[in-house]
Coordinates of C-alpha atoms and ligand atoms in Angstrom, one line a residue:
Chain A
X4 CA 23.5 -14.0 3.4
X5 CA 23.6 -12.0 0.3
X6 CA 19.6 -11.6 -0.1
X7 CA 19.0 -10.5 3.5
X8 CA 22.1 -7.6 2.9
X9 CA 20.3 -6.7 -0.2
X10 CA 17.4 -6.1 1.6
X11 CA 18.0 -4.1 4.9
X12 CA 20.1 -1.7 2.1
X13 CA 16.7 -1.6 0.2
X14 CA 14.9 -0.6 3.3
X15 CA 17.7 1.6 4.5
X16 CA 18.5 3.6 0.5
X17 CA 14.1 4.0 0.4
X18 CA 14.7 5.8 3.8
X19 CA 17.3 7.8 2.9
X20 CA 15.6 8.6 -0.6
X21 CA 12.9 9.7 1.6
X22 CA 15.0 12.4 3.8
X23 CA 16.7 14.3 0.1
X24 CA 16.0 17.3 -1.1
X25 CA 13.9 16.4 -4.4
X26 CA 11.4 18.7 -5.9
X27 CA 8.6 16.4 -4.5
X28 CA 10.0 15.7 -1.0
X29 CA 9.5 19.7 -0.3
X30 CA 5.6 19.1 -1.4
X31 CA 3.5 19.1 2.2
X32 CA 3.4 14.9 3.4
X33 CA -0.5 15.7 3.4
X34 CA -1.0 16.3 0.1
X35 CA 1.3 14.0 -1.5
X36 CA -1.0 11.0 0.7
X37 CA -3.8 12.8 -0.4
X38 CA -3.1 12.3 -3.9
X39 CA -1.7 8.9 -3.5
X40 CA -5.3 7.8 -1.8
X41 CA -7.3 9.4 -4.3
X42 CA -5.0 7.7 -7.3
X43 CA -5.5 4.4 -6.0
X44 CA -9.0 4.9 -5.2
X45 CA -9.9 6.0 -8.7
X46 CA -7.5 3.9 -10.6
X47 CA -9.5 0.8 -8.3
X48 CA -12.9 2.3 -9.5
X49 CA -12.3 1.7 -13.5
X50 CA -14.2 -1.1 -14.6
X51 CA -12.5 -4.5 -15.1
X52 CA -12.5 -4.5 -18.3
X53 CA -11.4 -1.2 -19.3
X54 CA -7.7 -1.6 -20.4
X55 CA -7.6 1.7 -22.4
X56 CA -8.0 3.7 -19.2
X57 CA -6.5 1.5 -16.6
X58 CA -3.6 2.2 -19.3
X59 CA -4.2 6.0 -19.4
X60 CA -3.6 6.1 -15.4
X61 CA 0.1 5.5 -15.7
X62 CA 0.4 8.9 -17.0
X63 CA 0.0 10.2 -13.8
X64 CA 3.1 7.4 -12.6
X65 CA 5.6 8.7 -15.6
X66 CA 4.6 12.6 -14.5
X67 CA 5.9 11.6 -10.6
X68 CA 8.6 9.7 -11.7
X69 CA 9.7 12.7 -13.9
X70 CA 9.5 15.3 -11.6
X71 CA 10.9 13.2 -8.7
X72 CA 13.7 11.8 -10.3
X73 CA 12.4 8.1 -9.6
X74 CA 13.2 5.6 -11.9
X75 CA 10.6 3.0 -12.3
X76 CA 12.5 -0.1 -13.8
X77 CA 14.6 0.2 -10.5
X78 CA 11.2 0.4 -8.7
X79 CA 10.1 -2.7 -10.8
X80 CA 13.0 -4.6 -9.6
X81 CA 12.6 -3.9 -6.0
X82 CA 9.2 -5.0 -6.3
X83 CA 9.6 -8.3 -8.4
X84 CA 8.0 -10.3 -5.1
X85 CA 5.2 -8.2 -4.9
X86 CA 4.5 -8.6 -8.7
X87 CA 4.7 -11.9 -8.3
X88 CA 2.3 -12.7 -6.2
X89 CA -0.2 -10.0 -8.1
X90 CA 0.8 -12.2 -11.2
X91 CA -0.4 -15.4 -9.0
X92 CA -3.7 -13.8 -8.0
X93 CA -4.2 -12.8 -11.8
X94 CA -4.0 -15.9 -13.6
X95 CA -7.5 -17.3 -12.3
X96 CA -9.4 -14.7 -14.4
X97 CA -8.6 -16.5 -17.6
X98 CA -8.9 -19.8 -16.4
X99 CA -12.2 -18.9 -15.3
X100 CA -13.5 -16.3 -17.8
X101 CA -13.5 -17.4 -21.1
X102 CA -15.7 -15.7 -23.5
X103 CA -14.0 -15.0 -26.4
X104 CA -14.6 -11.4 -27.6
X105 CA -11.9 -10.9 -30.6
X106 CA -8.9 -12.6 -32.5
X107 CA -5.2 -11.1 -32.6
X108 CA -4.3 -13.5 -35.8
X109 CA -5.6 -16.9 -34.9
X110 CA -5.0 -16.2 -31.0
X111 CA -8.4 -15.9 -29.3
X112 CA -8.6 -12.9 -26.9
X113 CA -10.5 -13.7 -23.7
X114 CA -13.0 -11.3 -21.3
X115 CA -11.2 -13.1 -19.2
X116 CA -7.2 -11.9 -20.3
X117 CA -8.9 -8.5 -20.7
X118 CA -9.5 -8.9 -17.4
X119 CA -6.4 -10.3 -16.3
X120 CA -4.1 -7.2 -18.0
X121 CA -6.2 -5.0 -16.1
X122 CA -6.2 -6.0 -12.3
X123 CA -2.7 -6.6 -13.1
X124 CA -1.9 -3.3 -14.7
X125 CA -4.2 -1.8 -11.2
X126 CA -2.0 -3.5 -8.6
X127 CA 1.5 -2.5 -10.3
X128 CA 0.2 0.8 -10.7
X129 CA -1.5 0.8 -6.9
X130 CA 1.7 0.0 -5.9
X131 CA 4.2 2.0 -7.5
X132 CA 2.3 5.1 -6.1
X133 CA 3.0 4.1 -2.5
X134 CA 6.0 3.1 -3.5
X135 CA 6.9 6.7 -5.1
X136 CA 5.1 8.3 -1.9
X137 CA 7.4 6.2 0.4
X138 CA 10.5 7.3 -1.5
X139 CA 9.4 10.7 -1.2
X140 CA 8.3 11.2 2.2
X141 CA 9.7 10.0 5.2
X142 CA 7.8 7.9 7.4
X143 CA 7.9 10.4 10.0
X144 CA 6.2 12.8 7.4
X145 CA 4.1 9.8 6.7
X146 CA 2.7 9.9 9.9
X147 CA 2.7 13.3 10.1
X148 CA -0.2 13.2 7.4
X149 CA -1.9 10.6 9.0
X150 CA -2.7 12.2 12.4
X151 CA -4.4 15.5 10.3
X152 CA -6.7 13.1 8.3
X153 CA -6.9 12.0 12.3
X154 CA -5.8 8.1 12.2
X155 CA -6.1 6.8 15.5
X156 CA -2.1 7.5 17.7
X157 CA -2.6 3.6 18.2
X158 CA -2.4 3.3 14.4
X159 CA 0.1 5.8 13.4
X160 CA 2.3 4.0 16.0
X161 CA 2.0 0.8 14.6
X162 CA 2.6 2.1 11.1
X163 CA 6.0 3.7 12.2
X164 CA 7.2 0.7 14.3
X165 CA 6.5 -1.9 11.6
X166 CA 8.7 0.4 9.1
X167 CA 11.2 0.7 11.6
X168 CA 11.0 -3.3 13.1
X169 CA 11.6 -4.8 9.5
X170 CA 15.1 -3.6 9.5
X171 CA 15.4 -5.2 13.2
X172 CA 13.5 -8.3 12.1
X173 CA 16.3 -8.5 9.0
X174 CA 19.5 -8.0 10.9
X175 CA 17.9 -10.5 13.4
X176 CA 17.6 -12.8 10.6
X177 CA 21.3 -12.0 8.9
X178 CA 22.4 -12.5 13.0
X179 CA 21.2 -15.9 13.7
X180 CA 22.1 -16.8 9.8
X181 CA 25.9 -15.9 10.3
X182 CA 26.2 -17.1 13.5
X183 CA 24.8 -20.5 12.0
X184 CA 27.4 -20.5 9.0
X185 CA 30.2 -20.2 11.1
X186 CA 28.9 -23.1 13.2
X187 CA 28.0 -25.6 10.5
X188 CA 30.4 -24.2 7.7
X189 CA 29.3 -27.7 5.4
X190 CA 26.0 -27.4 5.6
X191 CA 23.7 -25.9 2.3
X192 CA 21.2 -24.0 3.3
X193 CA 19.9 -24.6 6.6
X194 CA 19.2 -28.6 8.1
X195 CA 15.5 -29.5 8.3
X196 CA 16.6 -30.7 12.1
X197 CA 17.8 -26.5 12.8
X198 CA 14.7 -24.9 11.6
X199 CA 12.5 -25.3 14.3
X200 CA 15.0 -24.0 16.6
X201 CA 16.3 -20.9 14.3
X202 CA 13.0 -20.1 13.9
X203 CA 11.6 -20.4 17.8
X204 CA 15.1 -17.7 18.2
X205 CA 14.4 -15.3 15.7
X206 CA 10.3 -14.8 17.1
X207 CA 11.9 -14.3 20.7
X208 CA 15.2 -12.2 19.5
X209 CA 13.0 -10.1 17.6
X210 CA 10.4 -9.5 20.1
X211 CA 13.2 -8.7 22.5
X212 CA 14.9 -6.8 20.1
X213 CA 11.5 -4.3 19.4
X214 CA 10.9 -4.0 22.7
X215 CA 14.7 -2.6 23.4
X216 CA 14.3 -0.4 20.2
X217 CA 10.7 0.9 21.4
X218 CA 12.1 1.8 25.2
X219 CA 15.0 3.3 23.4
X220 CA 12.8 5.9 22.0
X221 CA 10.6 6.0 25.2
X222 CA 13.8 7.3 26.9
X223 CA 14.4 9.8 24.4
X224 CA 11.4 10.9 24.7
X225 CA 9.0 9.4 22.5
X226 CA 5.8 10.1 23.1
X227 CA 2.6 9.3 20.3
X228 CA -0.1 11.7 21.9
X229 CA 3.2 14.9 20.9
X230 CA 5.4 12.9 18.1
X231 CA 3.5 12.8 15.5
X232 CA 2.0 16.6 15.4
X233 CA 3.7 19.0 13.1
X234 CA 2.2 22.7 13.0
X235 CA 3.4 23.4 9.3
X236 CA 0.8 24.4 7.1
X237 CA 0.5 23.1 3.7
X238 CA 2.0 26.0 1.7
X239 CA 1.3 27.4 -1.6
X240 CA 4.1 25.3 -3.9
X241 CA 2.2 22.3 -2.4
X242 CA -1.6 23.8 -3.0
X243 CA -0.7 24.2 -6.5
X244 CA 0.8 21.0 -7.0
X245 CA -2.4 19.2 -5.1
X246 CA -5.1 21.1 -7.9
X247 CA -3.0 19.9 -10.5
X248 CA -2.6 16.8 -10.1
X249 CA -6.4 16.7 -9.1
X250 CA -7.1 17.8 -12.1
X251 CA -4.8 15.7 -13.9
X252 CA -6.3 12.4 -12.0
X253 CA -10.3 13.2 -12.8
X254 CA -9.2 13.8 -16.6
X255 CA -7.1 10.8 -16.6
X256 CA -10.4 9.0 -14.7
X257 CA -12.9 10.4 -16.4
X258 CA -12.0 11.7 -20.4
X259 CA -11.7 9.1 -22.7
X260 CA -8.3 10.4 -23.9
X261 CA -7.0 7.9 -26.1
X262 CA -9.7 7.8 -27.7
X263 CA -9.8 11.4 -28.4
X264 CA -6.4 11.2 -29.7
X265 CA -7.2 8.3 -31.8
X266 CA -10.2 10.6 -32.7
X267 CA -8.2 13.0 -33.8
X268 CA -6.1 10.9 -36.3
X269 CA -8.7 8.7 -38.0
Chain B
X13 CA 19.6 12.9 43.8
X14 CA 19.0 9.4 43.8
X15 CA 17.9 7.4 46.3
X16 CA 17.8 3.9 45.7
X17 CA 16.5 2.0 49.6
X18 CA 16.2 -1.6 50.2
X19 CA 15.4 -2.6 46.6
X20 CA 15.2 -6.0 45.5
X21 CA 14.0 -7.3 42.1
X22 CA 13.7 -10.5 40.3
X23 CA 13.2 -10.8 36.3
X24 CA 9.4 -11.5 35.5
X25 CA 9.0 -15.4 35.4
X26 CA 12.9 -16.0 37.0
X27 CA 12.6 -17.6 40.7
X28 CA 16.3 -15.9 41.3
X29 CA 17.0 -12.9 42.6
X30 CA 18.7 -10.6 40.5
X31 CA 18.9 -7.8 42.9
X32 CA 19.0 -7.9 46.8
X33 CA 18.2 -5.6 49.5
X34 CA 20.3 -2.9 47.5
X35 CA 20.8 0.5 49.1
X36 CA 23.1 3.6 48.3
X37 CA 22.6 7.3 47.6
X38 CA 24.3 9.6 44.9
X39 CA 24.4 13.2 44.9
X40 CA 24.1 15.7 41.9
X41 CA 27.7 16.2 40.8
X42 CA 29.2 13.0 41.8
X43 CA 30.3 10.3 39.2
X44 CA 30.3 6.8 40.5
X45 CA 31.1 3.8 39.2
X46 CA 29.7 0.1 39.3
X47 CA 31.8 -2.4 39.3
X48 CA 31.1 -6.5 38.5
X49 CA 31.6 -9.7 37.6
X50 CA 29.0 -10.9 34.3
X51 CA 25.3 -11.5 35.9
X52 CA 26.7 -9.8 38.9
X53 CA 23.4 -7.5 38.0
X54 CA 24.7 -4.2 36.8
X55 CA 22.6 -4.0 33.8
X56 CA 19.4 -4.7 35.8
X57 CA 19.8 -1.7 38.6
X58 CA 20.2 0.7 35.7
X59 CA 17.2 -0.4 34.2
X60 CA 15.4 -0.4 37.0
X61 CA 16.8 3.9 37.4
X62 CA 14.8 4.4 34.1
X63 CA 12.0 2.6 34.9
X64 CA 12.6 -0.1 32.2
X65 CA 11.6 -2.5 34.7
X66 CA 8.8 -1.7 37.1
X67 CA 8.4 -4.4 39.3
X68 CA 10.5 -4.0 42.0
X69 CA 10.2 -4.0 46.2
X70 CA 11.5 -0.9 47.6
X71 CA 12.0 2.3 46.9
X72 CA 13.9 4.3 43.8
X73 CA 13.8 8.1 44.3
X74 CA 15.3 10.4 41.6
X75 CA 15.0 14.4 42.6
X76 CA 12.3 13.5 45.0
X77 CA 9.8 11.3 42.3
X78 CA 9.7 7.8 42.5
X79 CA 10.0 5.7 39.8
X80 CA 6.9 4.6 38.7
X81 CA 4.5 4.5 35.6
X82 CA 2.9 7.6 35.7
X83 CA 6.3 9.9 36.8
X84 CA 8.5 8.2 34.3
X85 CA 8.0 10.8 31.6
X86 CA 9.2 13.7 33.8
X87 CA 12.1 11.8 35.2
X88 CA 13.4 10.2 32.0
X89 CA 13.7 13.8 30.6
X90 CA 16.6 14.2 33.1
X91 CA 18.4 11.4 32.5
X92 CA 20.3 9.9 29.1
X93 CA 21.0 6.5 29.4
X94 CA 23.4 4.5 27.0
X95 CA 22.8 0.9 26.3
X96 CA 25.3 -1.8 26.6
X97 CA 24.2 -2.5 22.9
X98 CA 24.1 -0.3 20.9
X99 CA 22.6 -1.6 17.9
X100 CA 18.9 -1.0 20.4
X101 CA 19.6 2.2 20.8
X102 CA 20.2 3.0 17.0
X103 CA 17.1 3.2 15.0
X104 CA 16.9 6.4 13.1
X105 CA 18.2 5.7 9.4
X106 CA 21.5 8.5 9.8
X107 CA 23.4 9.5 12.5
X108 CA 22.5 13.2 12.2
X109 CA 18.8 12.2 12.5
X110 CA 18.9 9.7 15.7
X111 CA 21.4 12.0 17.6
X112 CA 18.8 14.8 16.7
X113 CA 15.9 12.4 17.8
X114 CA 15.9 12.9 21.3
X115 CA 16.2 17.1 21.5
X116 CA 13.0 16.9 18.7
X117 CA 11.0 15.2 20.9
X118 CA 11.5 17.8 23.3
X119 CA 10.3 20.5 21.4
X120 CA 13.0 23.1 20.9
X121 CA 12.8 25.0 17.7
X122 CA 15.0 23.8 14.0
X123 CA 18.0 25.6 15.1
X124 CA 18.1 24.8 18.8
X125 CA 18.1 21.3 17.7
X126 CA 20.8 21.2 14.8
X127 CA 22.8 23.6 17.5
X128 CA 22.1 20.7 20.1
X129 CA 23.2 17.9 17.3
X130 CA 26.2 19.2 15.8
X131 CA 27.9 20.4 19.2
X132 CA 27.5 16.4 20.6
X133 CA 29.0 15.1 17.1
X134 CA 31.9 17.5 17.7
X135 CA 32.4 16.9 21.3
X136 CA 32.7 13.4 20.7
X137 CA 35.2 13.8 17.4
X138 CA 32.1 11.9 15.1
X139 CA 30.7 15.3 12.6
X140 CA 32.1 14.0 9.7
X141 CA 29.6 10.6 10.6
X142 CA 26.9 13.0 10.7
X143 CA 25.1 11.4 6.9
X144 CA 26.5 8.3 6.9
X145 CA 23.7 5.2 7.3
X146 CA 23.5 3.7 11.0
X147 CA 23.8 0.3 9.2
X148 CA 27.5 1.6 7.6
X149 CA 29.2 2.0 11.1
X150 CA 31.9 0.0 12.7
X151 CA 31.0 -1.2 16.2
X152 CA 33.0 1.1 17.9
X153 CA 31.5 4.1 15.5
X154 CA 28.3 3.1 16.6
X155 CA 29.1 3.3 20.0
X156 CA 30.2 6.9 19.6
X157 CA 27.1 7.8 18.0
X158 CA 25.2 6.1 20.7
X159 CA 26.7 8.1 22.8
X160 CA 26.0 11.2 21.1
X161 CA 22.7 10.3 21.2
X162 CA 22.1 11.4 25.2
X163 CA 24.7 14.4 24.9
X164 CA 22.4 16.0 23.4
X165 CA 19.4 15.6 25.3
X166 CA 21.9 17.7 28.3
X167 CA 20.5 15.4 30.9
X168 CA 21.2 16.0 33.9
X169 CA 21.8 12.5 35.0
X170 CA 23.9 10.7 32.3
X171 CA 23.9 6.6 32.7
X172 CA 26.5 4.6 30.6
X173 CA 26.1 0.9 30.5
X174 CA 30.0 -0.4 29.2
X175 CA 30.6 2.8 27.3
X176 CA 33.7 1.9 26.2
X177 CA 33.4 -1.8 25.3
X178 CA 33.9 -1.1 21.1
X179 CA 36.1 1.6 21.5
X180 CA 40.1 1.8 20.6
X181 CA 42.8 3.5 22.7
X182 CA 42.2 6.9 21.4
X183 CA 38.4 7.2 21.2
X184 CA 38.4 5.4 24.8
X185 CA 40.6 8.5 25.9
X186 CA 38.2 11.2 24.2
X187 CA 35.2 9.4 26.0
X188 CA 37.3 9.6 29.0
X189 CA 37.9 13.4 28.4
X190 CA 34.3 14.1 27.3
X191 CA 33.1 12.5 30.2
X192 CA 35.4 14.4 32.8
X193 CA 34.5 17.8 31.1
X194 CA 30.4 17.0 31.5
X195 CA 28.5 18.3 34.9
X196 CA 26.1 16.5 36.4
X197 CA 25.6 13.6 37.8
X198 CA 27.5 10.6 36.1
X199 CA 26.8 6.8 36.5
X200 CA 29.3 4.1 34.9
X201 CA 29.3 0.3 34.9
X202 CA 32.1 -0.9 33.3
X203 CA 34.5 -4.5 33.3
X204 CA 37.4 -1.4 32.0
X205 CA 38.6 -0.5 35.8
X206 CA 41.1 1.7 34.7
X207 CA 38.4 3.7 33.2
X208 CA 36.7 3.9 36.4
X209 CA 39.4 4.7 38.1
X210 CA 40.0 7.5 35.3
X211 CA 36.1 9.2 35.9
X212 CA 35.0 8.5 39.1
X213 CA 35.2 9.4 42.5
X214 CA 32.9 6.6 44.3
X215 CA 32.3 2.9 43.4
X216 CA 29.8 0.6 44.0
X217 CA 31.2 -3.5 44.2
X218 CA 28.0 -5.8 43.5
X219 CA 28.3 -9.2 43.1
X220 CA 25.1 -11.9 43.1
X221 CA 23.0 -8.4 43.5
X222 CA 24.1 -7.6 46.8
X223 CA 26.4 -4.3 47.4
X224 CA 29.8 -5.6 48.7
X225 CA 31.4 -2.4 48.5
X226 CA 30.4 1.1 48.2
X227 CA 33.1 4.0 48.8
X228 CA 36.2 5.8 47.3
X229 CA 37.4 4.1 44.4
X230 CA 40.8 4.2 45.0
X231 CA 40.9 2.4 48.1
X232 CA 38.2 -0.5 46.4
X233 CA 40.8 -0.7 42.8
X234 CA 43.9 -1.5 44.9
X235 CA 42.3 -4.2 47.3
X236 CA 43.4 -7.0 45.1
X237 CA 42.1 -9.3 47.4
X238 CA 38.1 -8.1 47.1
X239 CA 38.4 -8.0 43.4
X240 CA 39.9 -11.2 42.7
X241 CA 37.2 -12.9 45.4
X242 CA 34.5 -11.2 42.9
X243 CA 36.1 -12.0 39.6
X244 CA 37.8 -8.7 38.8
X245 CA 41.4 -8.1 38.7
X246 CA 43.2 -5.0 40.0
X247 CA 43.2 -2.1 37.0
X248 CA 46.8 -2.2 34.8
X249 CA 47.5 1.4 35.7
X250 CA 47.7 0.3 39.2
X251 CA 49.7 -3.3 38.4
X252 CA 52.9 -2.4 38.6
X253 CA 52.8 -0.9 41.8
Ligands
ATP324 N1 15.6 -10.1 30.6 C1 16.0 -11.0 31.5 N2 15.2 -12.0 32.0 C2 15.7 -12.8 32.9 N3 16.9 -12.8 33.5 C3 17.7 -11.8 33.1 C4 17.3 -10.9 32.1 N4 18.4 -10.0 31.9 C5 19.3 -10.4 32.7 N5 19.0 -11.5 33.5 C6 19.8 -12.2 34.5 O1 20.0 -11.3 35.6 C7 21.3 -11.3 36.1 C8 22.0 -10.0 36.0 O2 22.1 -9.5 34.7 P1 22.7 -8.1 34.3 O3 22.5 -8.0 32.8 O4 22.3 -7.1 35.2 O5 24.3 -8.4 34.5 P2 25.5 -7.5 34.3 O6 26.1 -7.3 35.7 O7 25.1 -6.3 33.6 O8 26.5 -8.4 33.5 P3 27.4 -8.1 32.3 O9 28.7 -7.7 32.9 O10 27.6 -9.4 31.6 O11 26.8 -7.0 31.4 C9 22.0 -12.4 35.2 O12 22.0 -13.6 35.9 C10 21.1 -12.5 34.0 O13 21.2 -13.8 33.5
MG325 MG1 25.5 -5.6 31.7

């Protein structure tokens, strides 16, 4: 199944992404979550119905994806279901919200379609910056940061075996879906009659399969309470980096900078 | 050593059992194979050496611990075990990085570790795998790289479960080589007699999870008659004879 294929080599590309030697993979895994939380944090903070700044805060995206080489439409298209269900969450702010504040011709502009743009504009921008993080950090570095701003080993665990069951919950899936084809070559799609049993298979193959996978790495020596520390300090390229773009997310945050440029013009 | 006395062992929620009154020793350097029909219960003892299944009756010993929950961690560090499948024991995203897995977790410095990596790629002929994405391997290549995965822990118990079930003529025969030319203690299960014949000294004959046979392996690989009673067949290098 093409869709399944295309995702375990989404999964798989992100991962390997993650482990090159980019200019912002070499910045300390601390740091770059540390910004990441404190983006999303502010960028959640900005009022509803502040467009102009919730705008303004995707300067700090188009600075990441320049220095990291990202490209964002590709991000955009990895994410389309994501956006999609942000886009379904949206559209009940101008159902529900609507005082009309201005006119773009004879088009009535809504509180509520301000309001709209904005959570969207929030969530694809929330997202993208995990999604850059991920791409730039393995999720071994990942959890590396997590166990200095001291997560829980129980969490941190959880975090790296979910990354690393989704590609054994999709080759489980493209498994049971092959082995299906080739039995009932005819059939579209799957019969209603199959689905209770494909289904019931894939939960216990799964299950089966993660449990393998995690004694796998118990052999080798896996153990949460060692894995997960890392004695590197967070160096000087990446202490630089963190004041910057500190600095870069309070102005973004907190000056009015479109406005000042339009100041400046009018 | 290993010391395996009077174990039996049924699968949690299974009223059969898998393994019965089973008893045998093996020494440091020896390499022993076990031999089978399917279900005979080959899989299970192994698991039940690393303490992948806890609930038996009886006694496991390896170098004087028993196996149980609290001495696994110490005893698993001695031993490298290969899964029949090897698409559990894959899970890193490139070769390099789950063959390197195992000697990280162990602590040993950057270069100990790449040093550690690179010499099991080359031993068994895979280097030039070394970046390539687990998901872009042929069975067989991923069989190698599983198997590269415990050579570089340096166990000193090494535990193959079918090693050479994916492999063609000419990896089969570097495996064969790579596992003559390794010390320690070596433990094979395999349906591939002539490889058994071709590594080890002993073999163990279950069938139903009883022992029906435990000695040299030549005299058990030409007894025609106790093979073919437990659904084997005498090993083609021998055939002709
Ligand atoms: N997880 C399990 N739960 C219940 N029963 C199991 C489980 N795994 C194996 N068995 C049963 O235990 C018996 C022994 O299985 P085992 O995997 O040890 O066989 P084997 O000798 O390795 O066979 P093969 O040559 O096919 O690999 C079989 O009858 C099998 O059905
Ligand atoms: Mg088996």
């Amino acid at each position: 199944m093409n869709k399944i294929d295309n995702a375990i080599k989404t999964v798989h590309h992100m991962d390997y992404y993650a482990n090159h030697n980019g200019y912002l993979n070499k910045i300390h895994p601390l740091v770059k979550l540390l910004i990441t939380i404190i983006y999303i944090v502010l960028l959640t903070s900005i009022d509803k119905y502040n467009l102009v700044m919730t705008l303004a805060m995707s300067i700090y995206l188009i600075l990441i994806s320049i220095i990291g080489d990202l490209s964002i439409k590709n991000a955009l298209k990895n994410l389309k279901v994501v956006l999609l269900l942000l886009f379904i969450l949206g559209i009940a702010n101008p159902i529900l919200d609507r005082t009309i504040i201005t006119y773009i011709g004879i088009v009535p502009v809504t509180t509520g379609m301000i309001s709209m743009f904005t959570l969207l504009l929030k969530g694809i921008f929330a997202i993208l910056a995990s999604y850059f993080l991920i791409l730039t950090t393995s999720i071994e570095e990942i959890c590396y940061a997590l166990k200095m701003i001291h997560m829980p080993n129980i969490l941190i665990t959880v975090v790296m075996l979910i990354y690393r069951y989704i590609i054994v919950f999709l080759k489980e899936v493209q498994r049971i879906w092959v082995a299906y084809q080739m039995r009932a070559p005819k059939q579209k799609g799957v019969h209603y009659k199959a689905w209770g049993s494909l289904i019931g298979s894939l939960m216990l193959r799964s299950i089966d399969r993660a449990q393998v996978v995690y004694e796998s790495m118990e052999l080798r020596g896996f153990n949460p309470d060692t894995f997960f520390v890392k004695k590197e300090k967070v160096d000087k390229k990446s202490w630089v980096y963190f004041c910057l773009m500190l600095a870069l997310l309070i102005i973004l945050r907190f000056v009015p900078i479109f406005e000042i440029i339009g100041g400046i013009f009018i | 050593m290993i010391e395996v006395k009077e174990v039996s062992f049924s699968y949690n929620g299974s009223k059969k059992q898998t393994l019965s009154n089973m008893n045998f020793k093996i020494e440091n350097e020896e390499s022993v194979g076990i031999i089978g029909a399917n279900g005979a219960g080959k899989s299970t003892i192994l698991k039940l050496l690393v303490g992948l299944e806890l609930s038996y009756q009886g006694n496991i010993i390896i170098n004087n611990l028993k196996v149980e929950k609290q001495n696994l961690q110490e005893i698993r560090q001695k031993i490298g075990y290969v899964f029949q499948d090897s698409d559990s024991q894959l899970f890193m995203p490139t070769v390099y990085e789950d063959v390197a897995f195992a000697p990280r977790n162990y602590g040993f410095s950057k270069e100990e570790v790449d040093a550690r990596t690179i010499e099991a790629l080359k031993s068994i002929g895979i280097e030039e795998l070394q970046d390539r994405q687990i998901y872009r391997l042929s069975g067989g290549e991923k069989k190698l790289a599983s198997i590269a995965t415990v050579l570089s822990m340096k166990p000193d118990i090494l535990i193959f479960d079918e090693p050479t079930i994916a492999l063609d003529p000419k990896n089969r025969r570097r495996f064969i080589n790579v596992l003559n030319s390794l010390k320690g203690m070596k433990i094979v299960t395999s349906h591939d007699l002539d490889l058994i014949y071709d590594t080890c000294d002993r073999t163990i004959l279950i069938a139903d999870g009883k022992i029906i046979f435990d000695g040299d392996t030549k005299t058990i690989l030409q007894n025609k008659d106790l093979l073919e009673n437990n659904g084997l067949e005498l090993p083609l290098s021998l055939q002709r004879r």
